[in-house]
Coordinates of C-alpha atoms in Angstrom, one line a residue:
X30 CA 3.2 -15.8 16.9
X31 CA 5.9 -13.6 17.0
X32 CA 5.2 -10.3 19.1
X33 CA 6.3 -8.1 15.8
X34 CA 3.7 -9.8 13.7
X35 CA 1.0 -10.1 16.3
X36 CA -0.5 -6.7 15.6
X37 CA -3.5 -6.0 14.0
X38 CA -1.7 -3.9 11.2
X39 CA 0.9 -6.5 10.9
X40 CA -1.2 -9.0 10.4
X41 CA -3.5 -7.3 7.4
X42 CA -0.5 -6.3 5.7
X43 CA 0.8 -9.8 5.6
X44 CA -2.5 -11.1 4.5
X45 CA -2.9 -8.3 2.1
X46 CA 0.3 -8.9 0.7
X47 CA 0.0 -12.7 0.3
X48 CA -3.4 -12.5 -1.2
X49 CA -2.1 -10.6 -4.2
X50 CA 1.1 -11.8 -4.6
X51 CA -0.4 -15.3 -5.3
X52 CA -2.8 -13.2 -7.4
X53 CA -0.2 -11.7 -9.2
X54 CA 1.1 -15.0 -9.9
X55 CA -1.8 -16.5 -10.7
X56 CA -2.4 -13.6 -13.3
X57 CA 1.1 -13.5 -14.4
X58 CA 1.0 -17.2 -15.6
X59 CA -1.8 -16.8 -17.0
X60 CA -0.1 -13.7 -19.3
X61 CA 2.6 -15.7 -20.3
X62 CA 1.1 -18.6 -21.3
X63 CA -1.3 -16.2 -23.2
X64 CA 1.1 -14.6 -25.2
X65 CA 3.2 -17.6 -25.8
X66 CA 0.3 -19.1 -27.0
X67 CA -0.8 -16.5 -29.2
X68 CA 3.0 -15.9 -30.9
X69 CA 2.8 -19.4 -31.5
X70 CA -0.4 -19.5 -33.1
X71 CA 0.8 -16.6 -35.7
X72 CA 3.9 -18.4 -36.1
X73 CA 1.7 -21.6 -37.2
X74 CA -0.4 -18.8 -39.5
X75 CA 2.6 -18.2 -41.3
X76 CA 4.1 -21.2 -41.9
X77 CA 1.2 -22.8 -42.9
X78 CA 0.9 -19.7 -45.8
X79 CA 4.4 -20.6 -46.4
X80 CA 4.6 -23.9 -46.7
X81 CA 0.7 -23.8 -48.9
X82 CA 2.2 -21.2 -51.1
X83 CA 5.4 -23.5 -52.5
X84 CA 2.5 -26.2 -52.4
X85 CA 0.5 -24.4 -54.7
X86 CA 3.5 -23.8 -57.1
X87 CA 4.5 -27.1 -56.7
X88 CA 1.1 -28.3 -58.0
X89 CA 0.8 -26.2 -60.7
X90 CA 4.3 -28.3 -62.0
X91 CA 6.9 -24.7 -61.2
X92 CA 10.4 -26.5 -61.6
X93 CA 12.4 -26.3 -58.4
X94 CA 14.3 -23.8 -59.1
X95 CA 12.1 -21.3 -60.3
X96 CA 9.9 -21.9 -56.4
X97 CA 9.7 -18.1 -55.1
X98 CA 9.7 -18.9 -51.4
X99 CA 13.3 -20.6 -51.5
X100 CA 15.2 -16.7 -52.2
X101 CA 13.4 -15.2 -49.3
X102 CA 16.0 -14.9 -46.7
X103 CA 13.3 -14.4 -43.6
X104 CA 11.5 -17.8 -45.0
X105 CA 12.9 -21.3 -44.1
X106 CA 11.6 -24.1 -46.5
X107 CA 12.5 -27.4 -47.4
X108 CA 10.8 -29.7 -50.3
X109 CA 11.2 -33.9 -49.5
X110 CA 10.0 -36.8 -51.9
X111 CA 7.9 -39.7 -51.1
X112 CA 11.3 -41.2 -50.3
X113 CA 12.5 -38.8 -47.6
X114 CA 14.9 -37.3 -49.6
X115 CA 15.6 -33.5 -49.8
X116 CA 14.0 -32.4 -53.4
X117 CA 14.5 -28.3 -52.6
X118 CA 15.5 -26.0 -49.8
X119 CA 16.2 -22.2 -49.2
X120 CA 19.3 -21.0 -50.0
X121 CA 21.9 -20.9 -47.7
X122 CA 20.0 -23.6 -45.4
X123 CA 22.7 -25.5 -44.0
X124 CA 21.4 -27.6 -40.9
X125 CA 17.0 -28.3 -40.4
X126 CA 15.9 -30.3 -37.5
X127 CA 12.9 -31.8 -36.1
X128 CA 11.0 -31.7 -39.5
X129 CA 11.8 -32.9 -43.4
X130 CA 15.3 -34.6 -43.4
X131 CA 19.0 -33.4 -42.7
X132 CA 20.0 -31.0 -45.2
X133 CA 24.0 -31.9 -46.6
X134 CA 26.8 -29.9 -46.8
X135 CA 27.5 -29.0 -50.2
X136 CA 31.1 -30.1 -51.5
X137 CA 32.8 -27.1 -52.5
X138 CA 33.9 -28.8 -55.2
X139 CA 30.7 -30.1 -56.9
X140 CA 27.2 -29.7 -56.5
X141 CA 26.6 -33.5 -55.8
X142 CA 23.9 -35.1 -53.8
X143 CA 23.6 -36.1 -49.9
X144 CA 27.1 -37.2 -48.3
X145 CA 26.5 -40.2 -45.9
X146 CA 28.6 -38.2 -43.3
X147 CA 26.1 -35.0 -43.5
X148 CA 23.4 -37.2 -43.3
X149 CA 24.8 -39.0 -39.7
X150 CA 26.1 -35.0 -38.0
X151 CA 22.2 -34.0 -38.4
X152 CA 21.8 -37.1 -36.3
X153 CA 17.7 -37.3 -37.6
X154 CA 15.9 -40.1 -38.8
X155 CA 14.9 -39.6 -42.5
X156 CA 11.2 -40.4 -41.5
X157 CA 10.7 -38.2 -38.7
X158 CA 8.1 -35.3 -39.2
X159 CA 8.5 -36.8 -43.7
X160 CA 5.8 -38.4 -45.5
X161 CA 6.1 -41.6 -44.0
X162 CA 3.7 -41.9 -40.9
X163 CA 1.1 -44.2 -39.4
X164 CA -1.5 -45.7 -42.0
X165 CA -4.1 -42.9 -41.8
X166 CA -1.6 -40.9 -43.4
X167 CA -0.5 -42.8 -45.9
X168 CA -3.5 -43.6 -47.3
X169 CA -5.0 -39.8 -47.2
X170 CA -1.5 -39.0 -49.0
X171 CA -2.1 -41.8 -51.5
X172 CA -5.5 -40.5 -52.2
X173 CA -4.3 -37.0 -53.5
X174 CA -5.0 -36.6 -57.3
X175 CA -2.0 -34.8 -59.7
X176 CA -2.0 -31.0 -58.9
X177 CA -3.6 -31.5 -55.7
X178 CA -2.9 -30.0 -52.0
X179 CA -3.3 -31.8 -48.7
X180 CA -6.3 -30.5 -46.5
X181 CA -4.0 -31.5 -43.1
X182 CA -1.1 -29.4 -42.1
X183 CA 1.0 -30.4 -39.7
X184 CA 3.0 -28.3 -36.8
X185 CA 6.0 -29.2 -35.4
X186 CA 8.9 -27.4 -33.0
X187 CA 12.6 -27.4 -34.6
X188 CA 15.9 -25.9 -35.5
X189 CA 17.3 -24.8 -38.8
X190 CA 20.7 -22.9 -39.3
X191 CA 20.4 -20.9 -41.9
X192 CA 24.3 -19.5 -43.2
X193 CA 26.0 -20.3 -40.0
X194 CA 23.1 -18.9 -37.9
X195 CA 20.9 -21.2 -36.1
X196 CA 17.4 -20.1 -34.7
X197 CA 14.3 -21.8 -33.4
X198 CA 11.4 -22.6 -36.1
X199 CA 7.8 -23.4 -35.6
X200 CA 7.2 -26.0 -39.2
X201 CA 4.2 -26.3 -41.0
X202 CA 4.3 -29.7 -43.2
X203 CA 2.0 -29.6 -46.2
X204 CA 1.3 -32.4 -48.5
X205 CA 1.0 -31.9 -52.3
X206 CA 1.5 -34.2 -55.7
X207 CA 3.1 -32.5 -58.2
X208 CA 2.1 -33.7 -61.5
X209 CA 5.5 -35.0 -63.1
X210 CA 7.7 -35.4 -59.7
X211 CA 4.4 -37.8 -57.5
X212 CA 4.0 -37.2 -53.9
X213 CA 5.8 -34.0 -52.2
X214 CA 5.9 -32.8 -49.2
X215 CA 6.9 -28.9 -48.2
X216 CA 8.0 -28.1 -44.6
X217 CA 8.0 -24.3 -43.8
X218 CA 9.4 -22.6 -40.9
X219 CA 8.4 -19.8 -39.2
X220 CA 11.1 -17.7 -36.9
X221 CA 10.1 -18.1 -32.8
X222 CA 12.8 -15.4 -32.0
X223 CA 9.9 -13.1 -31.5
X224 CA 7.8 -15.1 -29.6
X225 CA 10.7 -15.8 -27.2
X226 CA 11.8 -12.2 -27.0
X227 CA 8.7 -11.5 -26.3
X228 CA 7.9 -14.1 -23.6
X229 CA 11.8 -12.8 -22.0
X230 CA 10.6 -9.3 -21.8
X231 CA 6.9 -10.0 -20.4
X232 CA 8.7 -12.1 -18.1
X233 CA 11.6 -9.6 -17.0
X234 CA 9.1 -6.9 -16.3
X235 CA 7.1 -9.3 -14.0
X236 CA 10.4 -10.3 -11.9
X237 CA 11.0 -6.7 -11.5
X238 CA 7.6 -5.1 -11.2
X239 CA 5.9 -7.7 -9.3
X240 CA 8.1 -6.9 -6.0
X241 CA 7.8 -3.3 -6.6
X242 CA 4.3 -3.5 -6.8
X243 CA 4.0 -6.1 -4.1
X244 CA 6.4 -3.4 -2.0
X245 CA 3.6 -0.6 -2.5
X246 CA 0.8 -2.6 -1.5
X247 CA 2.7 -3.6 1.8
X248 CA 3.2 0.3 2.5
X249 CA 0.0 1.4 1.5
X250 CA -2.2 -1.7 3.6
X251 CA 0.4 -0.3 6.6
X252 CA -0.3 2.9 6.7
X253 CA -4.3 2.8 5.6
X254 CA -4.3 0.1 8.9
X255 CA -2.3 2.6 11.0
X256 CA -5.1 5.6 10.0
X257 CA -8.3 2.9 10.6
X258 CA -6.8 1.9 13.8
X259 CA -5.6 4.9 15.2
X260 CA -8.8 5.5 16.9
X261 CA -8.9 1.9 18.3
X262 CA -5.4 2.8 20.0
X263 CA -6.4 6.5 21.0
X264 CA -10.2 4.5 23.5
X265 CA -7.9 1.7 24.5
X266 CA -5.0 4.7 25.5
X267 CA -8.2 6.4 27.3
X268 CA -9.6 3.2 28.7
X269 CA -6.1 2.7 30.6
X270 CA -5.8 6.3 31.8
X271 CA -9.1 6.0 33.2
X272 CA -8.3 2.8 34.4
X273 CA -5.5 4.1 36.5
X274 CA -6.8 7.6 37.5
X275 CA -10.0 5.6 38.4
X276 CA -12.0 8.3 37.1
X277 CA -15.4 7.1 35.6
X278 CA -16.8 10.7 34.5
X279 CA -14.1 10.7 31.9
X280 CA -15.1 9.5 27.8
X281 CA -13.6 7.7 25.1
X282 CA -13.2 10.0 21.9
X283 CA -15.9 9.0 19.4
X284 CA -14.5 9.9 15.6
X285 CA -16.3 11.5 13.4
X286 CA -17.4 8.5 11.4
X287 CA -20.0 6.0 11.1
X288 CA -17.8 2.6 11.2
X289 CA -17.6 -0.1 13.6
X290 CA -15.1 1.8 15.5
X291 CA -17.1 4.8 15.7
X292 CA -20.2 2.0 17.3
X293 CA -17.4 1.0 19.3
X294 CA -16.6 4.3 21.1
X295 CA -20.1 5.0 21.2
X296 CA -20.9 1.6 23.2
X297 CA -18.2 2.3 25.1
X298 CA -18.7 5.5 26.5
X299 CA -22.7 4.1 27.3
X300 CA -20.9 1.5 29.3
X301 CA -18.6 4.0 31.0
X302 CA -21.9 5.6 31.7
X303 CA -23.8 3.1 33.0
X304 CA -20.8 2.3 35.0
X305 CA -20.9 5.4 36.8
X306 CA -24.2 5.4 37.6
X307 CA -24.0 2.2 39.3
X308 CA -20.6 3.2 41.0
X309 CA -23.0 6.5 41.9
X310 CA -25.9 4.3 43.4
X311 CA -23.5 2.0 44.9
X312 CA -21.3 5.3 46.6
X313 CA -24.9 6.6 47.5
X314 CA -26.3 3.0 48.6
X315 CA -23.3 3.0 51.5
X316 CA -23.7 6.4 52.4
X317 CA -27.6 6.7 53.3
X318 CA -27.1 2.9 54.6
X319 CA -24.5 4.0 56.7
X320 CA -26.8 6.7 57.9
X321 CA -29.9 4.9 58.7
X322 CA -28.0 2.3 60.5
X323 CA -26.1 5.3 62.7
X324 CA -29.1 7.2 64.5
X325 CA -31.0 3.4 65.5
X326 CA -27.3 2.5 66.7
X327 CA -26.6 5.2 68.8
X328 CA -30.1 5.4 70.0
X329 CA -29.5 1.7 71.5
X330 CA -26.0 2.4 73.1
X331 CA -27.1 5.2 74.5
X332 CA -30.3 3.3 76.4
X333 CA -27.8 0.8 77.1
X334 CA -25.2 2.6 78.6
X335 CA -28.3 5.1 80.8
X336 CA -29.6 1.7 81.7
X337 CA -25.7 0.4 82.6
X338 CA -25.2 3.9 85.2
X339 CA -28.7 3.8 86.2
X340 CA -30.9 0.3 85.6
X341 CA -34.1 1.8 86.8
X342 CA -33.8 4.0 84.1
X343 CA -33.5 1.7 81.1
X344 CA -36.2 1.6 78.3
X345 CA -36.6 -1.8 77.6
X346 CA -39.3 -1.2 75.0
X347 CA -37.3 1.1 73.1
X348 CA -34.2 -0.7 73.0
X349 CA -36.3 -3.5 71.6
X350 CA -38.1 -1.4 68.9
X351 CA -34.3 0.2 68.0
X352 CA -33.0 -3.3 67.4
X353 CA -36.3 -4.8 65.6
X354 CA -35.5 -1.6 63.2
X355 CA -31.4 -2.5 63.5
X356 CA -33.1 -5.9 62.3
X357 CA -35.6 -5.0 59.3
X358 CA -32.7 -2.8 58.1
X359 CA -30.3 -5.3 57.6
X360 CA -32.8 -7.8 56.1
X361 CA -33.8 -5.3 53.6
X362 CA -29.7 -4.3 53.0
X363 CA -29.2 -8.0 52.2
X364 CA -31.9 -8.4 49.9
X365 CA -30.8 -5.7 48.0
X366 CA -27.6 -7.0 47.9
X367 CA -29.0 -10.2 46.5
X368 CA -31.2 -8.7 43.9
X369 CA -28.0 -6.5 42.5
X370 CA -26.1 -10.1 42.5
X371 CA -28.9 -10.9 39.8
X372 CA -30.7 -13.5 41.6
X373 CA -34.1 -13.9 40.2
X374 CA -37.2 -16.6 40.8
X375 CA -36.4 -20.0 41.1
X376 CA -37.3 -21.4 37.6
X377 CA -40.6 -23.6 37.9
X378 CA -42.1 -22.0 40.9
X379 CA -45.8 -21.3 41.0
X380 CA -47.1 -18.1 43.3
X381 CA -51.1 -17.6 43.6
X382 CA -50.9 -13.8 44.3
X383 CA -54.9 -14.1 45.2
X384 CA -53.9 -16.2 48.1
X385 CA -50.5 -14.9 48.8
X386 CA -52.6 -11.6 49.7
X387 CA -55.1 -13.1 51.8
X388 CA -52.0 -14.3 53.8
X389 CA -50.4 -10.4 54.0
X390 CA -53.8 -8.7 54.8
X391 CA -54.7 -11.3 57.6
X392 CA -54.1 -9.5 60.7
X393 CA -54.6 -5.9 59.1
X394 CA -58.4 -5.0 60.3
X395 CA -58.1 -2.3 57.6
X396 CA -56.8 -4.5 54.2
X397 CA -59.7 -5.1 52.4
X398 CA -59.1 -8.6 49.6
X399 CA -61.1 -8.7 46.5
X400 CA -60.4 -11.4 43.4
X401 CA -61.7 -10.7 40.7
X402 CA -64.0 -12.8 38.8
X403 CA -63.8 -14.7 42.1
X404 CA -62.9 -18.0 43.4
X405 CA -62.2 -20.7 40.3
X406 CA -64.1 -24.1 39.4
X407 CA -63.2 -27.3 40.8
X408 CA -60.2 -28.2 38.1
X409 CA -59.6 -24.8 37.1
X410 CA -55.8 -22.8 37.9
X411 CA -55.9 -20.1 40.2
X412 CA -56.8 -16.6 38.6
X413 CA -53.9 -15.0 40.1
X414 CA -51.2 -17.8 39.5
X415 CA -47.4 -16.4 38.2
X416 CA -44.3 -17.7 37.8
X417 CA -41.9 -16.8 40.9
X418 CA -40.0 -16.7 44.2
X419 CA -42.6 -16.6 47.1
X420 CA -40.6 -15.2 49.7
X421 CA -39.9 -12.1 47.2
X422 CA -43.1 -11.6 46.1
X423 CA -44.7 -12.0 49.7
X424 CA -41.9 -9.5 50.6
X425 CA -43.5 -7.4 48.0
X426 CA -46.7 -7.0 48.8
X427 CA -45.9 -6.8 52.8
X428 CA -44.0 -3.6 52.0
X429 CA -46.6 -2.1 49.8
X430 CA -49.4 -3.1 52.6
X431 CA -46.8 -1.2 55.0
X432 CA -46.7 1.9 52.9
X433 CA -50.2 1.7 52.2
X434 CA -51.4 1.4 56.2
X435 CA -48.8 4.2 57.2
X436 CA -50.8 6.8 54.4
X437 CA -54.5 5.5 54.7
X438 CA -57.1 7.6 56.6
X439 CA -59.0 4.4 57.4
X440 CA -58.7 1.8 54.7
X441 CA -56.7 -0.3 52.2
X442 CA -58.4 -2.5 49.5
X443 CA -56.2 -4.8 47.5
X444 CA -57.6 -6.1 44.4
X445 CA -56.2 -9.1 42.6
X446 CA -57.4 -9.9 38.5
X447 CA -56.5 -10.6 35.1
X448 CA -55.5 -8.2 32.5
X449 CA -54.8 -10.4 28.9
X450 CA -51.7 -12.2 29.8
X451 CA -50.7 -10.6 33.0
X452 CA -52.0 -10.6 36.8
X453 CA -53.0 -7.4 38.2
X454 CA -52.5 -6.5 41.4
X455 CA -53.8 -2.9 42.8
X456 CA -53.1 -1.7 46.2
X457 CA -55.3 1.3 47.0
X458 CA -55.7 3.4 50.3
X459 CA -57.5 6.7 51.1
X460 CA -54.6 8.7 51.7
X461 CA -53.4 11.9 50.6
X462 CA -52.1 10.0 47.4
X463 CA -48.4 10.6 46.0
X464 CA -47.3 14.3 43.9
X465 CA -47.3 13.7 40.6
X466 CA -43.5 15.1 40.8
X467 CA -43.0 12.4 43.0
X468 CA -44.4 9.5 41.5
X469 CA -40.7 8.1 39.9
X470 CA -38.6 9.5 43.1
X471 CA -40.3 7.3 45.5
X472 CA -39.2 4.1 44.3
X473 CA -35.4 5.2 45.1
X474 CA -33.7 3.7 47.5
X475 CA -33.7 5.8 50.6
X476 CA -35.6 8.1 49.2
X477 CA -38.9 9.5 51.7
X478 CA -41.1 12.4 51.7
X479 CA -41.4 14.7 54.0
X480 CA -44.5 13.5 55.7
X481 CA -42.6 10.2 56.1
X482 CA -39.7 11.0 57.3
X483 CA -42.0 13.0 60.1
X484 CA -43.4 9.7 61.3
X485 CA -42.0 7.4 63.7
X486 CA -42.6 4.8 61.9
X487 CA -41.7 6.0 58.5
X488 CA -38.9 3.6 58.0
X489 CA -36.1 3.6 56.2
X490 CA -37.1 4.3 52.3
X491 CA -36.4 1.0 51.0
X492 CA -39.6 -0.9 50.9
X493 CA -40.9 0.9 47.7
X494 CA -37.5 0.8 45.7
X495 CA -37.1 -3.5 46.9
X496 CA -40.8 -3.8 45.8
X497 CA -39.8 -2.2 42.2
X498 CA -36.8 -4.5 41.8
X499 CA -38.4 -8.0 42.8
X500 CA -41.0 -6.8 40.4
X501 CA -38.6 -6.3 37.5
X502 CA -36.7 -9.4 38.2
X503 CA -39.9 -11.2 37.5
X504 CA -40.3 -9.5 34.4
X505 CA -43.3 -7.4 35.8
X506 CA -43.9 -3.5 36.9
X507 CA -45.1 -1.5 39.3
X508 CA -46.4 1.9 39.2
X509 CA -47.8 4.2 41.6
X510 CA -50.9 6.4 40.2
X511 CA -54.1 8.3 41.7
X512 CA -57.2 6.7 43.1
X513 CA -60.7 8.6 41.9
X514 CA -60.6 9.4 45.6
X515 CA -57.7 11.0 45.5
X516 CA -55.8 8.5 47.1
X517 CA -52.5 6.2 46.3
X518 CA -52.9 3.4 43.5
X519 CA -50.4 1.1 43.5
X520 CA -50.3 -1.3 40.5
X521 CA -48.0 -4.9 40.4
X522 CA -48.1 -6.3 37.2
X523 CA -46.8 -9.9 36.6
X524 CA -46.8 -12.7 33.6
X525 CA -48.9 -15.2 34.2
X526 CA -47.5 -18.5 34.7

């Protein structure tokens, strides 16, 4: 499409426009055929009372020329016999076509009858639109009694000129028998000039108001799509700036409305949002990664290069125990970097949590496994069977035994049952428990309390917060809470399979 028409505005002016010209067309049409229509049909009304009115003097015997209707100047009328000839016409008629028969041209000399030469200039067959016709007719005008008037009138389109004046007619053709003269019939004529003026001026005021109008819905679809789109223009004008200034705190404007454009904005400043805050996590992800990854790095170059100038001075068991941390570190980096990739369970895999924690607690003297109601029947599934990745859920519950044994006094019970459609599994120690204030924070990523980060072995704040995604990725939750004892309550909660 042509770039100047492949706007949005040009595009719903053109449409708009098109739609109601062909309305206006339509509708026009309809108008003209309408009126014409009705003009006609009131041109039919009065030569029908025309031509009945001469029939009803007719029928009553009136001589020709005492007949009313043939003085009136504004009537056109024309008497014919049985044999097609002219019996009486208005005065002045000179030429009548398309109804009755040819009228002469009188001789100035005389007032004789029909001239063979008159008769072949109106160039009209003496039957056409007379009382000759098909059989029907003859026999329904045979049937009239003396004095009586047709119940048929017929219409017809013609011409009469009427003292050197010629002018469209519409003809109404009544049959009557007059009692002395036998069969008659009276053709009437009814002016169309007013039903073609008419039809000329509806017409000329369409030609020339249908553009104009046509011009004003063009300007005013233009500039009501220039107003509703004006917003659209001003978020994609502060989508680009933001864009190149690469500045993700900055916001649409949201109009004061409550359109689809005004949704728009709306969605798109919660996306600029969102955006921001995973740039934000991302910025803060490198940074404290970055960090934890320095201090166990220099700590192993620095045994290194001791042990390099002095080899009886190398600690060998600290170098390993830096790069078993290096190690963990970067296993838990990548699986974060996997879980913000999206990558979820593999779809069809089964996980019995009741055994998958029998597995994690065996070599932990102080990890006590309950399942609650117990072991199943022969035949029965597993109680704590779910839908998932083992590896990820195994990593799960290994880093909340690991947070669990580095808080405990003395023990750790974990405790796996049903709750409706879910598995339940609580990891409990005897600890100090978790702040209340803190209960939300620790599941951040490189996030650690105080008393953790005093520990050796306090790690690098990322077990809790990979625990929390895996668990969301399987459509589950965890939450930490308080055990009646005061200590830490952890609670996995997954759908069962």
């Amino acid at each position: 499409m042509n770039r100047r028409f492949g706007s949005v505005r040009a595009r719903a002016t053109l449409g708009a426009t098109f739609v109601v010209a062909v309305a206006l067309l339509a509708a026009g049409t309809a108008v003209l055929l309408s009126l014409r229509s009705s003009l006609t049909g009131q041109a039919d009304g009065q030569a029908e009372r025309s031509a009945r009115t001469v029939a009803a003097q007719l029928a009553l015997g009136t001589p020709y020329d005492r007949l009313s209707s043939l003085d009136d100047d504004e009537r056109v009328v024309q008497v014919v016999d049985a044999n097609g000839e002219q019996a009486a016409a208005t005065e002045d008629l000179e030429r009548i076509s398309g109804a009755g028969t040819s009228v002469p041209r009188a001789r100035e000399d005389t007032g004789d009858d029909l001239s063979e030469e008159a008769g072949e200039e109106a160039g009209e067959d003496p039957g056409e639109g007379g009382a000759s016709g098909d059989p029907d007719d003859d026999s329904a005008q045979d049937s009239l009694e003396p004095g009586e008037i047709g119940d048929e009138t017929r219409f017809a389109d013609g011409s009469a000129t009427v003292d050197g004046d010629t002018a469209d007619y519409r003809f109404a053709a009544v049959d009557v028998r007059d009692p002395k003269k036998g069969l008659l019939t009276v053709y009437a004529g009814a002016s169309l000039a007013a039903e073609r003026s008419a039809v000329r001026t509806a017409l000329t005021v369409m030609l020339i108001g249908f553009p104009l109008l046509l011009a004003v819905v063009a300007g005013v679809t233009w500039l009501v799509t220039r107003r509703a789109l004006r917003p659209v223009e001003d978020i994609r004008r502060e989508m680009a700036a933001i864009t190149a200034a690469a500045d993700l705190t900055r916001r649409v404007p949201e109009p004061d409305t409550h359109d689809e454009v005004a949704r728009l904005a709306r969605t798109t400043n919660e996306t600029l949002a969102a955006l921001e805050t995973s740039v934000e996590r991302q910025r803060r992800f490198v940074a404290d990664a970055s960090h934890e990854l320095r201090s166990p790095i220099a700590s192993l170059r620095t045994q290194l290069e001791v042990g390099v100038a002095h080899p009886g001075l190398l600690d060998v068991p600290g170098a390993v125990e830096d790069t078993v941390r290096l190690q963990r570190l970067a296993a838990d980096l990548l699986l974060l970097a996997r879980l913000d990739a999206g990558e979820g369970p593999v779809a069809g895999a089964r996980v019995d949590l009741a055994a998958l924690a029998r597995e994690e607690a065996a070599g932990r003297p102080e990890v006590t496994v309950v399942v609650e109601p117990g072991e199943p029947a022969p035949g029965e599934p597993a109680p704590g069977e779910v839908a998932g990745s083992r590896g990820q859920l195994g990593r799960v519950l290994a880093n909340l035994l690991d947070n669990a044994h580095r808080h405990a006094r003395s023990a750790v019970t974990v405790t796996v049952r049903r709750a409706g459609g879910q598995v339940v599994v609580d990891v409990a120690d005897d600890g100090d428990g978790v702040p209340g204030a803190d209960r939300e924070r620790i599941f951040e990523r490189f996030v650690r309390l105080d008393e953790a980060r005093g520990r050796d072995d306090g790690g690098a704040g990322l077990g809790l917060a990979i625990a929390r995604d895996v668990a969301v990725r399987h459509g589950g939750t965890l939450t930490v809470r308080e055990t009646p004892t005061g200590g830490a309550l952890f609670e996995l909660r997954l759908p069962i399979a």
